[in-house]
PDB file of C-alpha atoms and ligand atoms in Angstrom:
ATOM      1  CA  MET A  26      87.195  -8.430 364.613  1.00 38.00           C
ATOM      2  CA  SER A  27      86.920 -12.071 364.476  1.00 56.00           C
ATOM      3  CA  GLN A  28      86.987 -14.129 360.560  1.00 67.00           C
ATOM      4  CA  ASP A  29      83.298 -15.080 358.715  1.00 81.00           C
ATOM      5  CA  LEU A  30      84.100 -19.274 359.078  1.00 90.00           C
ATOM      6  CA  THR A  31      82.892 -21.368 356.195  1.00 94.00           C
ATOM      7  CA  LEU A  32      80.354 -24.305 356.095  1.00 96.00           C
ATOM      8  CA  LEU A  33      79.973 -26.572 353.696  1.00 98.00           C
ATOM      9  CA  LEU A  34      75.790 -28.223 353.825  1.00 98.00           C
ATOM     10  CA  ILE A  35      75.267 -31.402 352.544  1.00 98.00           C
ATOM     11  CA  GLU A  36      71.170 -31.843 352.879  1.00 98.00           C
ATOM     12  CA  ASP A  37      68.607 -32.643 350.482  1.00 97.00           C
ATOM     13  CA  GLU A  38      66.381 -31.082 352.139  1.00 96.00           C
ATOM     14  CA  PRO A  39      65.132 -27.937 350.920  1.00 97.00           C
ATOM     15  CA  GLU A  40      63.738 -26.349 354.453  1.00 96.00           C
ATOM     16  CA  ILE A  41      65.958 -27.359 356.320  1.00 96.00           C
ATOM     17  CA  ARG A  42      68.655 -26.055 354.110  1.00 97.00           C
ATOM     18  CA  ARG A  43      66.380 -22.663 353.744  1.00 97.00           C
ATOM     19  CA  PHE A  44      66.449 -22.200 357.651  1.00 96.00           C
ATOM     20  CA  LEU A  45      70.071 -22.336 358.413  1.00 96.00           C
ATOM     21  CA  ARG A  46      70.890 -20.395 354.803  1.00 96.00           C
ATOM     22  CA  THR A  47      68.235 -17.193 356.892  1.00 95.00           C
ATOM     23  CA  THR A  48      70.120 -17.984 360.403  1.00 95.00           C
ATOM     24  CA  LEU A  49      73.307 -18.536 359.918  1.00 94.00           C
ATOM     25  CA  PRO A  50      75.175 -15.811 358.492  1.00 93.00           C
ATOM     26  CA  ALA A  51      74.101 -13.776 361.085  1.00 92.00           C
ATOM     27  CA  HIS A  52      76.483 -15.248 363.386  1.00 91.00           C
ATOM     28  CA  GLY A  53      79.621 -14.841 360.804  1.00 90.00           C
ATOM     29  CA  PHE A  54      79.484 -18.603 358.973  1.00 93.00           C
ATOM     30  CA  ARG A  55      79.572 -18.579 355.329  1.00 93.00           C
ATOM     31  CA  LEU A  56      77.800 -21.349 353.716  1.00 95.00           C
ATOM     32  CA  HIS A  57      77.882 -22.790 350.688  1.00 97.00           C
ATOM     33  CA  GLU A  58      75.295 -25.603 350.012  1.00 98.00           C
ATOM     34  CA  ALA A  59      75.220 -29.301 348.071  1.00 98.00           C
ATOM     35  CA  VAL A  60      72.083 -31.440 347.494  1.00 98.00           C
ATOM     36  CA  THR A  61      73.235 -35.157 347.083  1.00 98.00           C
ATOM     37  CA  GLY A  62      76.435 -36.913 347.954  1.00 98.00           C
ATOM     38  CA  LYS A  63      78.084 -37.015 344.621  1.00 98.00           C
ATOM     39  CA  ASP A  64      77.779 -33.078 345.072  1.00 98.00           C
ATOM     40  CA  GLY A  65      78.903 -32.513 348.279  1.00 98.00           C
ATOM     41  CA  LEU A  66      82.023 -34.175 347.995  1.00 98.00           C
ATOM     42  CA  THR A  67      83.420 -32.015 345.079  1.00 97.00           C
ATOM     43  CA  GLU A  68      82.360 -29.232 347.220  1.00 97.00           C
ATOM     44  CA  ALA A  69      84.142 -30.019 349.981  1.00 97.00           C
ATOM     45  CA  LYS A  70      87.494 -30.726 347.927  1.00 95.00           C
ATOM     46  CA  ALA A  71      86.531 -27.460 345.895  1.00 95.00           C
ATOM     47  CA  ARG A  72      86.117 -25.303 349.054  1.00 94.00           C
ATOM     48  CA  ASN A  73      88.020 -27.540 351.991  1.00 94.00           C
ATOM     49  CA  PRO A  74      85.124 -25.765 354.094  1.00 95.00           C
ATOM     50  CA  ASP A  75      86.097 -24.644 357.805  1.00 94.00           C
ATOM     51  CA  LEU A  76      83.336 -27.374 358.708  1.00 96.00           C
ATOM     52  CA  VAL A  77      80.305 -29.523 357.342  1.00 98.00           C
ATOM     53  CA  LEU A  78      77.231 -30.035 358.106  1.00 98.00           C
ATOM     54  CA  LEU A  79      75.949 -33.891 356.454  1.00 98.00           C
ATOM     55  CA  ASP A  80      72.166 -35.396 355.958  1.00 96.00           C
ATOM     56  CA  LEU A  81      72.338 -38.841 356.869  1.00 93.00           C
ATOM     57  CA  GLY A  82      69.343 -39.910 354.590  1.00 92.00           C
ATOM     58  CA  LEU A  83      71.322 -38.467 351.353  1.00 95.00           C
ATOM     59  CA  PRO A  84      69.225 -39.491 347.731  1.00 96.00           C
ATOM     60  CA  ASP A  85      72.926 -40.896 346.201  1.00 97.00           C
ATOM     61  CA  LEU A  86      75.401 -42.260 348.647  1.00 95.00           C
ATOM     62  CA  GLU A  87      75.039 -42.594 351.861  1.00 92.00           C
ATOM     63  CA  GLY A  88      76.201 -40.266 354.206  1.00 92.00           C
ATOM     64  CA  ASN A  89      78.411 -42.564 355.689  1.00 93.00           C
ATOM     65  CA  GLU A  90      80.024 -43.063 352.848  1.00 95.00           C
ATOM     66  CA  VAL A  91      80.606 -39.228 351.770  1.00 97.00           C
ATOM     67  CA  ILE A  92      82.097 -39.400 355.499  1.00 96.00           C
ATOM     68  CA  ARG A  93      84.327 -42.381 354.825  1.00 95.00           C
ATOM     69  CA  GLN A  94      85.851 -40.152 351.542  1.00 96.00           C
ATOM     70  CA  ILE A  95      85.633 -36.973 353.482  1.00 96.00           C
ATOM     71  CA  ARG A  96      88.279 -38.568 355.921  1.00 93.00           C
ATOM     72  CA  GLU A  97      90.673 -40.081 353.414  1.00 92.00           C
ATOM     73  CA  TRP A  98      92.134 -36.945 353.273  1.00 90.00           C
ATOM     74  CA  THR A  99      91.327 -34.262 355.951  1.00 91.00           C
ATOM     75  CA  THR A 100      90.499 -34.301 359.632  1.00 88.00           C
ATOM     76  CA  MET A 101      88.404 -30.651 359.168  1.00 92.00           C
ATOM     77  CA  PRO A 102      85.294 -30.427 361.599  1.00 93.00           C
ATOM     78  CA  ILE A 103      81.816 -33.372 360.069  1.00 95.00           C
ATOM     79  CA  ILE A 104      78.965 -33.025 363.087  1.00 95.00           C
ATOM     80  CA  VAL A 105      75.951 -35.159 361.395  1.00 93.00           C
ATOM     81  CA  LEU A 106      72.252 -34.374 360.851  1.00 95.00           C
ATOM     82  CA  SER A 107      70.141 -37.123 362.077  1.00 89.00           C
ATOM     83  CA  ALA A 108      66.609 -37.911 361.971  1.00 86.00           C
ATOM     84  CA  ARG A 109      65.299 -39.678 365.497  1.00 78.00           C
ATOM     85  CA  ASP A 110      65.481 -43.438 364.159  1.00 79.00           C
ATOM     86  CA  GLN A 111      69.111 -43.163 362.686  1.00 79.00           C
ATOM     87  CA  GLU A 112      70.575 -44.090 365.825  1.00 78.00           C
ATOM     88  CA  GLN A 113      73.093 -47.212 364.113  1.00 80.00           C
ATOM     89  CA  ALA A 114      73.746 -44.013 361.079  1.00 84.00           C
ATOM     90  CA  LYS A 115      75.052 -42.261 363.616  1.00 83.00           C
ATOM     91  CA  VAL A 116      76.725 -44.533 365.463  1.00 80.00           C
ATOM     92  CA  ALA A 117      78.401 -45.993 362.271  1.00 84.00           C
ATOM     93  CA  ALA A 118      79.261 -42.048 361.070  1.00 88.00           C
ATOM     94  CA  LEU A 119      81.389 -41.486 364.351  1.00 83.00           C
ATOM     95  CA  ASP A 120      83.087 -45.186 364.063  1.00 80.00           C
ATOM     96  CA  LEU A 121      83.617 -43.108 359.995  1.00 86.00           C
ATOM     97  CA  GLY A 122      85.112 -40.018 362.142  1.00 85.00           C
ATOM     98  CA  ALA A 123      82.547 -37.521 362.555  1.00 88.00           C
ATOM     99  CA  ASP A 124      83.304 -35.457 364.809  1.00 86.00           C
ATOM    100  CA  ASP A 125      79.698 -34.779 366.341  1.00 88.00           C
ATOM    101  CA  TYR A 126      75.542 -34.912 365.895  1.00 87.00           C
ATOM    102  CA  ILE A 127      72.360 -33.751 366.442  1.00 90.00           C
ATOM    103  CA  THR A 128      68.625 -35.010 366.021  1.00 89.00           C
ATOM    104  CA  LYS A 129      66.360 -33.274 364.336  1.00 92.00           C
ATOM    105  CA  PRO A 130      64.876 -31.131 364.045  1.00 92.00           C
ATOM    106  CA  PHE A 131      67.528 -29.047 365.987  1.00 94.00           C
ATOM    107  CA  GLY A 132      67.309 -25.454 366.840  1.00 93.00           C
ATOM    108  CA  VAL A 133      70.318 -22.752 365.681  1.00 93.00           C
ATOM    109  CA  ASN A 134      71.845 -22.218 369.336  1.00 92.00           C
ATOM    110  CA  GLU A 135      72.224 -25.539 369.381  1.00 89.00           C
ATOM    111  CA  LEU A 136      73.976 -26.298 366.361  1.00 94.00           C
ATOM    112  CA  ILE A 137      75.999 -23.430 367.181  1.00 92.00           C
ATOM    113  CA  ALA A 138      76.540 -24.070 370.195  1.00 87.00           C
ATOM    114  CA  ARG A 139      78.344 -27.947 368.346  1.00 87.00           C
ATOM    115  CA  MET A 140      79.738 -26.501 365.475  1.00 91.00           C
ATOM    116  CA  ARG A 141      81.910 -24.262 367.684  1.00 86.00           C
ATOM    117  CA  ALA A 142      83.483 -27.086 370.567  1.00 80.00           C
ATOM    118  CA  ALA A 143      83.572 -29.778 367.231  1.00 84.00           C
ATOM    119  CA  LEU A 144      86.384 -26.159 365.924  1.00 85.00           C
ATOM    120  CA  ARG A 145      87.642 -25.408 368.743  1.00 77.00           C
ATOM    121  CA  HIS A 146      88.859 -29.048 369.268  1.00 72.00           C
ATOM    122  CA  ALA A 147      90.127 -28.996 365.477  1.00 74.00           C
ATOM    123  CA  SER A 148      92.412 -25.894 365.864  1.00 69.00           C
ATOM    124  CA  ARG A 149      93.981 -26.809 369.377  1.00 59.00           C
ATOM    125  CA  PRO A 150      97.410 -27.397 368.329  1.00 54.00           C
ATOM    126  CA  VAL A 151      98.831 -30.970 367.921  1.00 50.00           C
ATOM    127  CA  ASP A 152     100.194 -31.364 370.787  1.00 50.00           C
ATOM    128  CA  GLY A 153      97.374 -30.462 372.764  1.00 50.00           C
ATOM    129  CA  GLY A 154      98.641 -27.814 373.513  1.00 55.00           C
ATOM    130  CA  GLU A 155      97.833 -23.486 374.482  1.00 62.00           C
ATOM    131  CA  SER A 156      94.340 -21.882 372.635  1.00 85.00           C
ATOM    132  CA  VAL A 157      96.518 -18.964 372.884  1.00 90.00           C
ATOM    133  CA  PHE A 158      99.257 -19.277 371.351  1.00 91.00           C
ATOM    134  CA  VAL A 159     102.387 -16.983 371.392  1.00 93.00           C
ATOM    135  CA  LEU A 160     105.919 -15.287 369.772  1.00 93.00           C
ATOM    136  CA  GLY A 161     107.431 -12.214 370.493  1.00 94.00           C
ATOM    137  CA  ASP A 162     105.160  -9.499 369.443  1.00 95.00           C
ATOM    138  CA  LEU A 163     103.196 -12.057 367.954  1.00 96.00           C
ATOM    139  CA  LYS A 164      99.553 -12.740 369.817  1.00 96.00           C
ATOM    140  CA  VAL A 165      96.928 -15.395 367.937  1.00 95.00           C
ATOM    141  CA  ASP A 166      93.959 -16.093 370.613  1.00 93.00           C
ATOM    142  CA  ILE A 167      92.639 -19.307 368.629  1.00 88.00           C
ATOM    143  CA  ASP A 168      89.263 -19.431 371.302  1.00 82.00           C
ATOM    144  CA  ARG A 169      88.143 -16.090 369.833  1.00 87.00           C
ATOM    145  CA  ARG A 170      90.139 -16.087 365.917  1.00 90.00           C
ATOM    146  CA  GLN A 171      92.281 -13.219 366.763  1.00 94.00           C
ATOM    147  CA  VAL A 172      95.180 -12.046 366.001  1.00 97.00           C
ATOM    148  CA  PHE A 173      97.713  -8.909 367.587  1.00 97.00           C
ATOM    149  CA  VAL A 174     101.053  -7.602 366.838  1.00 97.00           C
ATOM    150  CA  SER A 175     102.119  -5.740 369.429  1.00 96.00           C
ATOM    151  CA  GLU A 176      98.767  -5.414 371.506  1.00 95.00           C
ATOM    152  CA  LYS A 177      96.691  -4.036 368.452  1.00 97.00           C
ATOM    153  CA  GLU A 178      94.354  -6.039 366.243  1.00 97.00           C
ATOM    154  CA  VAL A 179      94.922  -7.294 362.987  1.00 97.00           C
ATOM    155  CA  HIS A 180      92.304  -8.507 360.395  1.00 96.00           C
ATOM    156  CA  LEU A 181      93.155 -11.075 358.318  1.00 95.00           C
ATOM    157  CA  THR A 182      91.174 -12.668 355.709  1.00 92.00           C
ATOM    158  CA  PRO A 183      89.989 -16.116 355.962  1.00 91.00           C
ATOM    159  CA  ILE A 184      92.567 -17.563 354.182  1.00 93.00           C
ATOM    160  CA  GLU A 185      95.361 -15.151 355.731  1.00 95.00           C
ATOM    161  CA  TYR A 186      94.079 -17.223 358.583  1.00 95.00           C
ATOM    162  CA  LYS A 187      94.152 -20.620 357.768  1.00 94.00           C
ATOM    163  CA  LEU A 188      97.572 -20.117 356.559  1.00 96.00           C
ATOM    164  CA  LEU A 189      98.054 -18.900 360.205  1.00 96.00           C
ATOM    165  CA  THR A 190      96.933 -21.325 362.101  1.00 94.00           C
ATOM    166  CA  THR A 191      97.998 -23.956 359.799  1.00 93.00           C
ATOM    167  CA  LEU A 192     101.713 -23.694 360.163  1.00 93.00           C
ATOM    168  CA  ILE A 193     100.944 -22.480 364.266  1.00 92.00           C
ATOM    169  CA  ARG A 194      99.673 -26.658 364.053  1.00 86.00           C
ATOM    170  CA  TYR A 195     102.990 -27.952 363.016  1.00 81.00           C
ATOM    171  CA  ALA A 196     104.949 -24.472 364.536  1.00 84.00           C
ATOM    172  CA  GLY A 197     108.701 -25.305 364.122  1.00 83.00           C
ATOM    173  CA  ARG A 198     108.179 -28.612 361.971  1.00 79.00           C
ATOM    174  CA  VAL A 199     108.968 -27.316 357.462  1.00 80.00           C
ATOM    175  CA  MET A 200     105.645 -28.268 355.803  1.00 84.00           C
ATOM    176  CA  THR A 201     105.874 -28.512 352.209  1.00 83.00           C
ATOM    177  CA  HIS A 202     104.373 -26.508 349.327  1.00 88.00           C
ATOM    178  CA  ARG A 203     101.983 -29.341 349.037  1.00 86.00           C
ATOM    179  CA  GLN A 204     101.315 -29.869 352.837  1.00 85.00           C
ATOM    180  CA  LEU A 205     100.052 -26.464 352.803  1.00 92.00           C
ATOM    181  CA  LEU A 206      97.683 -26.223 349.585  1.00 94.00           C
ATOM    182  CA  LYS A 207      96.517 -29.028 350.470  1.00 90.00           C
ATOM    183  CA  GLU A 208      95.673 -28.600 353.612  1.00 90.00           C
ATOM    184  CA  VAL A 209      94.851 -24.371 353.308  1.00 94.00           C
ATOM    185  CA  TRP A 210      93.484 -24.477 350.062  1.00 94.00           C
ATOM    186  CA  GLY A 211      92.557 -28.364 348.860  1.00 93.00           C
ATOM    187  CA  PRO A 212      93.388 -31.183 347.506  1.00 90.00           C
ATOM    188  CA  LEU A 213      92.173 -29.744 343.544  1.00 91.00           C
ATOM    189  CA  HIS A 214      94.334 -27.315 344.742  1.00 92.00           C
ATOM    190  CA  VAL A 215      97.887 -28.836 345.283  1.00 89.00           C
ATOM    191  CA  ASP A 216     100.057 -27.950 341.609  1.00 90.00           C
ATOM    192  CA  GLU A 217      99.101 -23.683 343.049  1.00 91.00           C
ATOM    193  CA  GLY A 218     102.500 -22.850 344.412  1.00 90.00           C
ATOM    194  CA  HIS A 219     101.724 -19.518 343.319  1.00 93.00           C
ATOM    195  CA  TYR A 220      98.731 -19.315 346.010  1.00 92.00           C
ATOM    196  CA  LEU A 221     101.037 -19.540 348.321  1.00 95.00           C
ATOM    197  CA  ARG A 222     103.144 -16.594 347.597  1.00 95.00           C
ATOM    198  CA  VAL A 223     100.828 -14.508 347.208  1.00 96.00           C
ATOM    199  CA  TYR A 224      99.273 -15.210 350.547  1.00 97.00           C
ATOM    200  CA  MET A 225     102.439 -15.627 352.253  1.00 97.00           C
ATOM    201  CA  ARG A 226     103.478 -12.457 351.287  1.00 97.00           C
ATOM    202  CA  GLN A 227      99.905 -10.956 352.122  1.00 97.00           C
ATOM    203  CA  LEU A 228     101.066 -12.360 355.692  1.00 97.00           C
ATOM    204  CA  ARG A 229     104.563 -11.256 356.182  1.00 98.00           C
ATOM    205  CA  ASN A 230     103.861  -7.481 355.584  1.00 98.00           C
ATOM    206  CA  LYS A 231     100.304  -7.828 358.004  1.00 98.00           C
ATOM    207  CA  LEU A 232     102.474  -9.504 360.879  1.00 98.00           C
ATOM    208  CA  GLU A 233     106.115  -8.845 359.680  1.00 97.00           C
ATOM    209  CA  ARG A 234     108.318  -5.635 361.148  1.00 95.00           C
ATOM    210  CA  ASN A 235     110.127  -6.441 358.560  1.00 96.00           C
ATOM    211  CA  PRO A 236     108.813  -8.058 355.117  1.00 96.00           C
ATOM    212  CA  ALA A 237     111.536  -9.116 352.946  1.00 94.00           C
ATOM    213  CA  HIS A 238     113.787 -10.130 356.035  1.00 96.00           C
ATOM    214  CA  PRO A 239     110.772 -12.351 357.978  1.00 96.00           C
ATOM    215  CA  ARG A 240     111.576 -13.105 361.106  1.00 95.00           C
ATOM    216  CA  TYR A 241     108.279 -15.536 361.890  1.00 96.00           C
ATOM    217  CA  LEU A 242     107.555 -16.978 358.565  1.00 97.00           C
ATOM    218  CA  MET A 243     109.929 -18.811 357.380  1.00 94.00           C
ATOM    219  CA  THR A 244     111.163 -20.032 354.105  1.00 91.00           C
ATOM    220  CA  GLU A 245     113.031 -22.783 353.209  1.00 83.00           C
ATOM    221  CA  LEU A 246     114.096 -23.244 350.255  1.00 80.00           C
ATOM    222  CA  GLY A 247     113.021 -25.380 347.732  1.00 78.00           C
ATOM    223  CA  VAL A 248     110.551 -27.050 350.247  1.00 81.00           C
ATOM    224  CA  GLY A 249     108.265 -24.746 352.654  1.00 86.00           C
ATOM    225  CA  TYR A 250     107.968 -22.407 355.168  1.00 92.00           C
ATOM    226  CA  ARG A 251     107.687 -23.078 358.980  1.00 88.00           C
ATOM    227  CA  LEU A 252     106.638 -20.915 361.715  1.00 92.00           C
ATOM    228  CA  ARG A 253     109.783 -20.117 363.673  1.00 89.00           C
ATOM    229  CA  THR A 254     108.976 -21.366 367.758  1.00 81.00           C
ATOM    230  CA  GLU A 255     111.252 -19.483 369.416  1.00 72.00           C
TER     231      GLU A 255
HETATM  232 CA1   CA B 305      67.359 -36.504 353.785  1.00 88.53          CA
END
């Protein structure tokens, strides 16, 4: 079973929100909505979604200002929704760090193809390595969002999966509690160390043969966690 993706839609046009609200859940996306740029920024920080869909013409802030502020703290994929006459704004959006754009009106299949491409790119290990991560009897297929232990598929919650793939992205390196909290839960939650302890315990219970003596998900005492690479 693949894991649900969370998606934040920042868009003031009710027709587009309604269209996406009725189509995207069937494709495995959990949708959160914001109508203004300010609300969008708040939601992005609070929910740390897997992907942002951003309308460039918002009532309060320029869409590009929203991109600039999101890029101050995260590389989460951003796809811009633009009108036909917004060429300059579109280029500026990409220069500011948006991953892709789609011109209105668009079909849901085209949008999903764009989103999958942006997500695939975002979940690649930083060194451009394989999209399948293997460590002992643990196998993570990042393109398909599937996790196996000894060839048996293991179901992870969205947060567990995000925690695991974040560790994979930095495999072999120590990640501090704050770094992990920021990457997985978002910058408003960097002091919530108990989230991390709870989810790390769940992840070990699902992935480790002996969760009390982990072989993969290593504790770096007083610092954070490290995913072993050999
Ligand atoms: Ca608009």
